[in-house]
């Protein structure tokens, strides 16, 4: 195995993944490298369309096969190159070693089966135990995710539960086999604020007990502040800033990060003037081919930003930014 350290759980190197659109290929994730150590929560933040979901689906190898591909790069899980895994090996990995939870509308609870049936299925797919044993473990699991009336919920169908309860069930399914990595893709976006706070707390508690790592994908920096140890900011399929949560909030560098922070609601802002960032994330076909991808929306853009492509550079220990403003030879 190549340079694999024991606390390197997931290592993504130079990943390029994207889609065929009208006969041409476009990158949705562009040269992304990311290290997820064990027992850490890493946030991936950026507006809608920045490539966060494509990144998480690439890790799970769940991109639609017919019109997408991983064009370049490697993904190592515990030092093993999962690019080389067969579908059967991936099926063993998914759910057992790496699990994923989605935003509520995308959740994969099947409307025609009871919660109990769907929970039991997870255990039956991944291990051999007696029926009675599985039933008991399902109930324990539901209690672990804060569902008090677990025995009843086992017999219910998804439509009988609230959004928050359904997300708890999804979390139960995701952690059933004690995965080492949980990929949470906007898991609370569809929930109201109170329920969102409860689900975040639940994930934090579960993480603290299990020591699993979480790749926490969100468009909401407030959630990052609440949950994460480290964070990467994505724009246009690329990582534009990487930092610890403290560094990002107290010493943000990339103009995009600074604008995202300005757009955050806060208790200290007297009047709630939420500045939203002007313009939109370019579509894949309209992504600038050279220079900085954020240039058209950047308040600090220099002439050079249109032509010269910034790369991630260290600005302090553990803090990297891809912006020409921080490259010393540029003025
Ligand atoms: N199935 C698909 N076919 C074509 N383009 C897609 C598909 N899924 C996502 N994209 C494009 O890839 C880019 C990144 O999307 P996505 O990863 O879903 O963003 P995010 O999760 O950050 O909101 C967007 O431009 C989006 O339109
Ligand atoms: Mg998404």
CSV table of C-alpha atoms and ligand atoms in Angstrom, one decimal:
chain,number,residue,atom,x,y,z
A,1,UNK,CA,0.0,0.0,0.0
A,2,UNK,CA,1.3,3.5,-0.8
A,3,UNK,CA,2.1,5.8,2.1
A,4,UNK,CA,-0.9,4.8,4.2
A,5,UNK,CA,-0.8,6.0,7.7
A,6,UNK,CA,-3.0,4.3,10.3
A,7,UNK,CA,-5.2,7.3,11.0
A,8,UNK,CA,-5.7,8.1,7.3
A,9,UNK,CA,-9.2,6.8,6.8
A,10,UNK,CA,-10.1,8.2,3.4
A,11,UNK,CA,-7.7,9.8,1.1
A,12,UNK,CA,-8.8,11.4,-2.2
A,13,UNK,CA,-6.1,12.3,-4.6
A,14,UNK,CA,-6.7,14.6,-7.6
A,15,UNK,CA,-10.2,13.5,-8.2
A,16,UNK,CA,-11.9,14.5,-11.4
A,17,UNK,CA,-15.5,13.3,-11.9
A,18,UNK,CA,-18.2,14.6,-14.2
A,19,UNK,CA,-20.9,14.1,-16.8
A,20,UNK,CA,-21.4,13.6,-20.5
A,21,UNK,CA,-23.6,16.5,-21.7
A,22,UNK,CA,-24.6,16.7,-25.4
A,23,UNK,CA,-21.8,14.4,-26.3
A,24,UNK,CA,-19.0,16.2,-24.4
A,25,UNK,CA,-17.5,15.5,-21.0
A,26,UNK,CA,-17.5,18.2,-18.2
A,27,UNK,CA,-15.8,17.9,-14.8
A,28,UNK,CA,-18.2,18.6,-11.9
A,29,UNK,CA,-15.4,17.8,-9.4
A,30,UNK,CA,-12.0,19.2,-10.5
A,31,UNK,CA,-8.7,18.0,-9.0
A,32,UNK,CA,-10.0,17.6,-5.5
A,33,UNK,CA,-7.7,16.1,-2.9
A,34,UNK,CA,-8.9,15.5,0.6
A,35,UNK,CA,-7.7,13.6,3.6
A,36,UNK,CA,-10.2,12.4,6.2
A,37,UNK,CA,-8.5,11.2,9.3
A,38,UNK,CA,-10.2,8.8,11.7
A,39,UNK,CA,-12.3,10.3,14.5
A,40,UNK,CA,-12.8,13.7,12.7
A,41,UNK,CA,-15.7,15.6,11.4
A,42,UNK,CA,-14.9,17.4,8.1
A,43,UNK,CA,-17.2,19.9,6.6
A,44,UNK,CA,-17.6,20.4,2.9
A,45,UNK,CA,-19.3,23.7,2.3
A,46,UNK,CA,-20.3,25.7,-0.8
A,47,UNK,CA,-23.4,26.9,-2.6
A,48,UNK,CA,-25.7,24.6,-4.5
A,49,UNK,CA,-24.1,23.3,-7.7
A,50,UNK,CA,-20.5,23.4,-6.4
A,51,UNK,CA,-19.9,19.7,-6.7
A,52,UNK,CA,-20.5,18.6,-3.1
A,53,UNK,CA,-22.9,15.8,-4.0
A,54,UNK,CA,-20.9,14.6,-7.0
A,55,UNK,CA,-17.9,14.3,-4.6
A,56,UNK,CA,-19.8,12.2,-2.1
A,57,UNK,CA,-21.3,10.0,-4.8
A,58,UNK,CA,-17.9,9.5,-6.3
A,59,UNK,CA,-16.6,8.1,-3.0
A,60,UNK,CA,-19.5,5.7,-2.8
A,61,UNK,CA,-19.2,4.9,-6.5
A,62,UNK,CA,-22.8,5.8,-6.9
A,63,UNK,CA,-22.7,8.2,-9.8
A,64,UNK,CA,-25.1,7.3,-12.6
A,65,UNK,CA,-23.2,4.8,-14.7
A,66,UNK,CA,-24.5,5.7,-18.1
A,67,UNK,CA,-23.6,9.4,-18.3
A,68,UNK,CA,-20.9,10.0,-15.7
A,69,UNK,CA,-17.4,8.9,-15.0
A,70,UNK,CA,-14.5,9.3,-12.7
A,71,UNK,CA,-12.0,10.7,-15.2
A,72,UNK,CA,-9.0,10.9,-13.0
A,73,UNK,CA,-7.6,10.5,-9.5
A,74,UNK,CA,-7.7,7.9,-6.8
A,75,UNK,CA,-9.7,7.2,-3.7
A,76,UNK,CA,-8.2,5.2,-0.9
A,77,UNK,CA,-10.1,3.8,2.0
A,78,UNK,CA,-7.9,2.5,4.7
A,79,UNK,CA,-5.1,2.5,2.2
A,80,UNK,CA,-7.0,0.4,-0.3
A,81,UNK,CA,-7.7,1.9,-3.8
A,82,UNK,CA,-11.4,1.6,-4.1
A,83,UNK,CA,-11.2,2.5,-7.8
A,84,UNK,CA,-10.1,-1.1,-8.2
A,85,UNK,CA,-12.9,-2.6,-6.2
A,86,UNK,CA,-15.5,-4.8,-8.0
A,87,UNK,CA,-19.2,-4.0,-7.6
A,88,UNK,CA,-19.4,-6.9,-5.1
A,89,UNK,CA,-16.5,-5.5,-3.0
A,90,UNK,CA,-18.2,-2.0,-3.1
A,91,UNK,CA,-21.4,-3.5,-1.9
A,92,UNK,CA,-19.6,-5.0,1.1
A,93,UNK,CA,-17.9,-1.6,1.8
A,94,UNK,CA,-21.1,0.4,1.4
A,95,UNK,CA,-23.3,0.3,4.5
A,96,UNK,CA,-20.7,-1.6,6.5
A,97,UNK,CA,-17.5,0.5,6.3
A,98,UNK,CA,-18.9,3.7,4.7
A,99,UNK,CA,-22.5,4.8,5.0
A,100,UNK,CA,-24.3,7.7,3.6
A,101,UNK,CA,-27.3,9.8,4.6
A,102,UNK,CA,-29.0,12.2,2.3
A,103,UNK,CA,-31.3,15.2,2.5
A,104,UNK,CA,-34.8,14.0,3.4
A,105,UNK,CA,-36.5,14.1,-0.1
A,106,UNK,CA,-33.7,11.9,-1.4
A,107,UNK,CA,-33.8,9.4,1.4
A,108,UNK,CA,-34.0,5.9,0.3
A,109,UNK,CA,-36.6,4.7,2.7
A,110,UNK,CA,-39.0,2.5,0.7
A,111,UNK,CA,-42.6,3.6,1.2
A,112,UNK,CA,-44.0,0.1,0.8
A,113,UNK,CA,-42.0,-1.6,3.6
A,114,UNK,CA,-42.2,-1.2,7.4
A,115,UNK,CA,-39.3,0.5,9.2
A,116,UNK,CA,-38.6,-2.8,10.9
A,117,UNK,CA,-38.3,-4.6,7.6
A,118,UNK,CA,-35.9,-2.0,6.2
A,119,UNK,CA,-33.7,-2.0,9.3
A,120,UNK,CA,-33.5,-5.8,9.5
A,121,UNK,CA,-32.5,-5.9,5.9
A,122,UNK,CA,-29.3,-4.0,6.7
A,123,UNK,CA,-28.2,-6.6,9.2
A,124,UNK,CA,-29.2,-9.5,7.0
A,125,UNK,CA,-27.2,-8.0,4.1
A,126,UNK,CA,-24.0,-7.6,6.2
A,127,UNK,CA,-24.0,-10.3,8.9
A,128,UNK,CA,-25.4,-13.6,9.9
A,129,UNK,CA,-27.5,-13.6,13.1
A,130,UNK,CA,-30.7,-15.1,14.3
A,131,UNK,CA,-34.0,-13.5,13.6
A,132,UNK,CA,-34.7,-12.8,17.3
A,133,UNK,CA,-31.2,-11.3,17.8
A,134,UNK,CA,-31.8,-9.0,14.8
A,135,UNK,CA,-35.1,-7.8,16.1
A,136,UNK,CA,-33.6,-6.9,19.4
A,137,UNK,CA,-30.7,-5.1,17.8
A,138,UNK,CA,-33.1,-3.1,15.6
A,139,UNK,CA,-35.0,-1.9,18.6
A,140,UNK,CA,-31.8,-1.0,20.4
A,141,UNK,CA,-30.6,0.9,17.4
A,142,UNK,CA,-33.8,2.9,17.1
A,143,UNK,CA,-33.5,3.8,20.8
A,144,UNK,CA,-29.9,4.8,20.2
A,145,UNK,CA,-31.0,7.4,17.6
A,146,UNK,CA,-33.5,8.8,20.1
A,147,UNK,CA,-36.7,7.0,19.0
A,148,UNK,CA,-38.5,6.2,22.3
A,149,UNK,CA,-41.4,4.1,21.0
A,150,UNK,CA,-39.1,1.9,19.0
A,151,UNK,CA,-41.2,-1.3,19.2
A,152,UNK,CA,-44.2,0.5,17.6
A,153,UNK,CA,-42.0,2.3,15.0
A,154,UNK,CA,-40.7,-1.0,13.8
A,155,UNK,CA,-44.2,-1.9,12.6
A,156,UNK,CA,-44.9,1.5,11.0
A,157,UNK,CA,-44.4,2.7,7.4
A,158,UNK,CA,-42.3,5.8,6.5
A,159,UNK,CA,-45.4,8.0,5.7
A,160,UNK,CA,-46.5,7.6,9.4
A,161,UNK,CA,-43.3,9.3,10.6
A,162,UNK,CA,-42.4,13.0,10.7
A,163,UNK,CA,-39.4,14.2,8.6
A,164,UNK,CA,-37.2,14.3,11.7
A,165,UNK,CA,-38.2,10.8,12.7
A,166,UNK,CA,-37.5,9.5,9.2
A,167,UNK,CA,-34.1,11.1,9.3
A,168,UNK,CA,-33.5,9.4,12.6
A,169,UNK,CA,-34.4,6.1,11.0
A,170,UNK,CA,-32.0,6.8,8.1
A,171,UNK,CA,-29.3,7.5,10.6
A,172,UNK,CA,-30.1,4.2,12.4
A,173,UNK,CA,-29.8,2.3,9.1
A,174,UNK,CA,-26.5,4.2,8.3
A,175,UNK,CA,-24.9,3.4,11.6
A,176,UNK,CA,-26.3,-0.2,12.0
A,177,UNK,CA,-23.0,-1.8,11.1
A,178,UNK,CA,-20.8,0.7,12.8
A,179,UNK,CA,-19.2,2.2,9.8
A,180,UNK,CA,-15.9,4.0,10.1
A,181,UNK,CA,-17.0,6.8,7.8
A,182,UNK,CA,-20.4,8.4,7.5
A,183,UNK,CA,-21.0,10.7,4.6
A,184,UNK,CA,-23.8,13.1,5.5
A,185,UNK,CA,-25.0,15.0,2.4
A,186,UNK,CA,-27.2,17.9,3.6
A,187,UNK,CA,-28.8,15.7,6.2
A,188,UNK,CA,-30.8,18.4,7.9
A,189,UNK,CA,-31.5,20.8,5.0
A,190,UNK,CA,-35.1,19.7,4.6
A,191,UNK,CA,-35.9,19.8,8.3
A,192,UNK,CA,-37.2,22.8,10.4
A,193,UNK,CA,-34.7,24.6,12.6
A,194,UNK,CA,-35.6,22.9,15.9
A,195,UNK,CA,-35.5,19.4,14.4
A,196,UNK,CA,-32.3,20.3,12.6
A,197,UNK,CA,-30.6,21.1,15.9
A,198,UNK,CA,-31.8,17.8,17.4
A,199,UNK,CA,-30.4,15.8,14.5
A,200,UNK,CA,-27.1,17.6,14.5
A,201,UNK,CA,-26.8,16.9,18.3
A,202,UNK,CA,-27.6,13.3,17.7
A,203,UNK,CA,-24.9,13.0,15.0
A,204,UNK,CA,-22.4,14.7,17.3
A,205,UNK,CA,-23.2,12.3,20.2
A,206,UNK,CA,-23.0,9.3,18.0
A,207,UNK,CA,-19.7,10.4,16.6
A,208,UNK,CA,-18.2,11.0,20.0
A,209,UNK,CA,-19.2,7.5,21.1
A,210,UNK,CA,-18.3,5.6,18.0
A,211,UNK,CA,-15.3,7.6,16.9
A,212,UNK,CA,-16.4,7.2,13.3
A,213,UNK,CA,-15.4,10.0,11.0
A,214,UNK,CA,-18.1,12.2,9.3
A,215,UNK,CA,-17.8,13.9,6.0
A,216,UNK,CA,-20.4,16.6,6.6
A,217,UNK,CA,-21.7,18.2,3.4
A,218,UNK,CA,-23.7,21.4,3.7
A,219,UNK,CA,-24.3,24.8,2.2
A,220,UNK,CA,-24.7,26.2,5.7
A,221,UNK,CA,-21.7,27.5,7.5
A,222,UNK,CA,-23.7,27.7,10.7
A,223,UNK,CA,-23.9,23.9,10.6
A,224,UNK,CA,-20.1,23.7,10.0
A,225,UNK,CA,-19.4,25.9,13.1
A,226,UNK,CA,-21.7,23.6,15.1
A,227,UNK,CA,-20.4,20.3,13.9
A,228,UNK,CA,-17.0,20.2,12.3
A,229,UNK,CA,-13.3,20.1,13.2
A,230,UNK,CA,-12.0,20.9,9.8
A,231,UNK,CA,-13.6,22.4,6.7
A,232,UNK,CA,-13.1,22.6,3.0
A,233,UNK,CA,-14.8,25.3,0.9
A,234,UNK,CA,-15.8,24.2,-2.6
A,235,UNK,CA,-16.5,26.5,-5.5
A,236,UNK,CA,-17.1,25.4,-9.1
A,237,UNK,CA,-16.0,21.8,-8.4
A,238,UNK,CA,-12.8,22.8,-6.7
A,239,UNK,CA,-11.5,23.2,-3.2
A,240,UNK,CA,-10.8,26.9,-2.8
A,241,UNK,CA,-10.0,26.9,1.0
A,242,UNK,CA,-9.1,24.3,3.5
A,243,UNK,CA,-8.8,25.1,7.2
A,244,UNK,CA,-9.6,24.2,10.8
A,245,UNK,CA,-13.0,25.6,11.8
A,246,UNK,CA,-11.4,28.2,14.0
A,247,UNK,CA,-9.1,29.4,11.2
A,248,UNK,CA,-12.0,29.6,8.8
A,249,UNK,CA,-14.2,31.6,11.1
A,250,UNK,CA,-11.6,33.9,12.6
A,251,UNK,CA,-9.2,34.2,9.6
A,252,UNK,CA,-11.1,33.5,6.4
A,253,UNK,CA,-8.9,34.1,3.3
A,254,UNK,CA,-10.7,33.3,0.1
A,255,UNK,CA,-13.1,36.1,-1.1
A,256,UNK,CA,-15.7,33.4,-1.6
A,257,UNK,CA,-15.4,32.2,2.0
A,258,UNK,CA,-15.6,35.8,3.2
A,259,UNK,CA,-18.8,36.3,1.3
A,260,UNK,CA,-20.3,33.1,2.5
A,261,UNK,CA,-19.5,34.2,6.1
A,262,UNK,CA,-21.2,37.6,5.4
A,263,UNK,CA,-24.3,35.8,4.2
A,264,UNK,CA,-24.6,33.9,7.5
A,265,UNK,CA,-27.4,35.0,9.8
A,266,UNK,CA,-26.0,36.0,13.1
A,267,UNK,CA,-27.3,37.1,16.5
A,268,UNK,CA,-24.9,40.0,16.6
A,269,UNK,CA,-26.0,41.6,13.4
A,270,UNK,CA,-28.4,44.3,14.6
A,271,UNK,CA,-30.5,44.4,11.5
A,272,UNK,CA,-30.9,41.2,9.7
A,273,UNK,CA,-29.6,42.3,6.3
A,274,UNK,CA,-28.6,39.0,4.8
A,275,UNK,CA,-26.3,39.8,1.9
A,276,UNK,CA,-26.4,37.0,-0.6
A,277,UNK,CA,-23.6,36.6,-3.0
A,278,UNK,CA,-24.4,38.2,-6.3
A,279,UNK,CA,-24.5,36.0,-9.4
A,280,UNK,CA,-24.6,32.3,-9.7
A,281,UNK,CA,-22.3,29.3,-9.8
A,282,UNK,CA,-21.5,28.7,-13.5
A,283,UNK,CA,-23.0,25.6,-15.0
A,284,UNK,CA,-20.6,22.9,-16.1
A,285,UNK,CA,-20.7,24.0,-19.7
A,286,UNK,CA,-20.0,27.6,-18.7
A,287,UNK,CA,-17.2,27.0,-16.3
A,288,UNK,CA,-14.2,29.2,-17.1
A,289,UNK,CA,-11.5,27.1,-18.7
A,290,UNK,CA,-8.6,29.2,-17.3
A,291,UNK,CA,-8.1,31.6,-14.5
A,292,UNK,CA,-10.1,31.5,-11.3
A,293,UNK,CA,-13.6,30.0,-11.5
A,294,UNK,CA,-14.9,32.6,-9.0
A,295,UNK,CA,-13.6,35.6,-11.0
A,296,UNK,CA,-17.0,36.9,-12.3
A,297,UNK,CA,-18.4,37.2,-8.8
A,298,UNK,CA,-15.3,38.2,-6.9
A,299,UNK,CA,-15.2,41.7,-5.4
A,300,UNK,CA,-11.4,41.6,-5.3
A,301,UNK,CA,-10.7,40.2,-8.7
A,302,UNK,CA,-7.5,41.4,-10.5
A,303,UNK,CA,-7.1,41.4,-14.2
A,304,UNK,CA,-4.7,38.4,-13.9
A,305,UNK,CA,-7.4,36.3,-12.2
A,306,UNK,CA,-9.1,35.8,-15.6
A,307,UNK,CA,-6.1,34.1,-17.0
A,308,UNK,CA,-3.9,32.8,-14.3
A,309,UNK,CA,-5.2,29.7,-12.4
A,310,UNK,CA,-4.7,29.8,-8.6
A,311,UNK,CA,-3.6,26.6,-6.8
A,312,UNK,CA,-4.0,25.7,-3.2
A,313,UNK,CA,-1.2,27.2,-1.1
A,314,UNK,CA,-0.4,27.2,2.6
A,315,UNK,CA,-1.1,30.5,4.3
A,316,UNK,CA,-0.6,29.2,7.8
A,317,UNK,CA,-0.2,25.8,9.5
A,318,UNK,CA,-3.2,23.7,8.4
A,319,UNK,CA,-4.7,26.4,6.3
A,320,UNK,CA,-4.7,26.5,2.5
A,321,UNK,CA,-6.2,28.9,0.0
A,322,UNK,CA,-6.4,28.9,-3.8
A,323,UNK,CA,-6.5,32.7,-4.6
A,324,UNK,CA,-4.1,34.9,-6.5
A,325,UNK,CA,-4.4,37.6,-3.8
A,326,UNK,CA,-2.3,35.4,-1.6
A,327,UNK,CA,0.3,34.5,-4.2
A,328,UNK,CA,3.2,36.9,-3.3
A,329,UNK,CA,4.3,37.7,-6.9
A,330,UNK,CA,0.9,39.0,-7.8
A,331,UNK,CA,-0.2,42.5,-7.1
B,1,LIG,N1,-26.7,13.8,-13.2
B,1,LIG,C1,-26.2,14.9,-13.6
B,1,LIG,N2,-26.1,15.2,-14.9
B,1,LIG,C2,-25.5,16.3,-15.3
B,1,LIG,N3,-25.0,17.3,-14.5
B,1,LIG,C3,-25.1,17.1,-13.2
B,1,LIG,C4,-25.7,15.9,-12.7
B,1,LIG,N4,-25.6,15.9,-11.3
B,1,LIG,C5,-25.0,17.1,-11.0
B,1,LIG,N5,-24.7,17.8,-12.1
B,1,LIG,C6,-24.0,19.1,-12.2
B,1,LIG,O1,-22.8,19.0,-11.5
B,1,LIG,C7,-22.5,20.1,-10.8
B,1,LIG,C8,-22.3,19.8,-9.3
B,1,LIG,O2,-23.5,19.3,-8.8
B,1,LIG,P1,-23.7,18.8,-7.3
B,1,LIG,O3,-22.6,18.0,-6.9
B,1,LIG,O4,-25.1,18.2,-7.2
B,1,LIG,O5,-23.7,20.2,-6.5
B,1,LIG,P2,-24.0,20.4,-4.9
B,1,LIG,O6,-24.2,19.1,-4.3
B,1,LIG,O7,-22.8,21.2,-4.4
B,1,LIG,O8,-25.2,21.3,-4.9
B,1,LIG,C9,-23.7,21.1,-11.1
B,1,LIG,O9,-23.3,22.0,-12.1
B,1,LIG,C10,-24.8,20.2,-11.5
B,1,LIG,O10,-25.7,20.8,-12.4
B,2,LIG,MG1,-25.9,18.4,-3.2
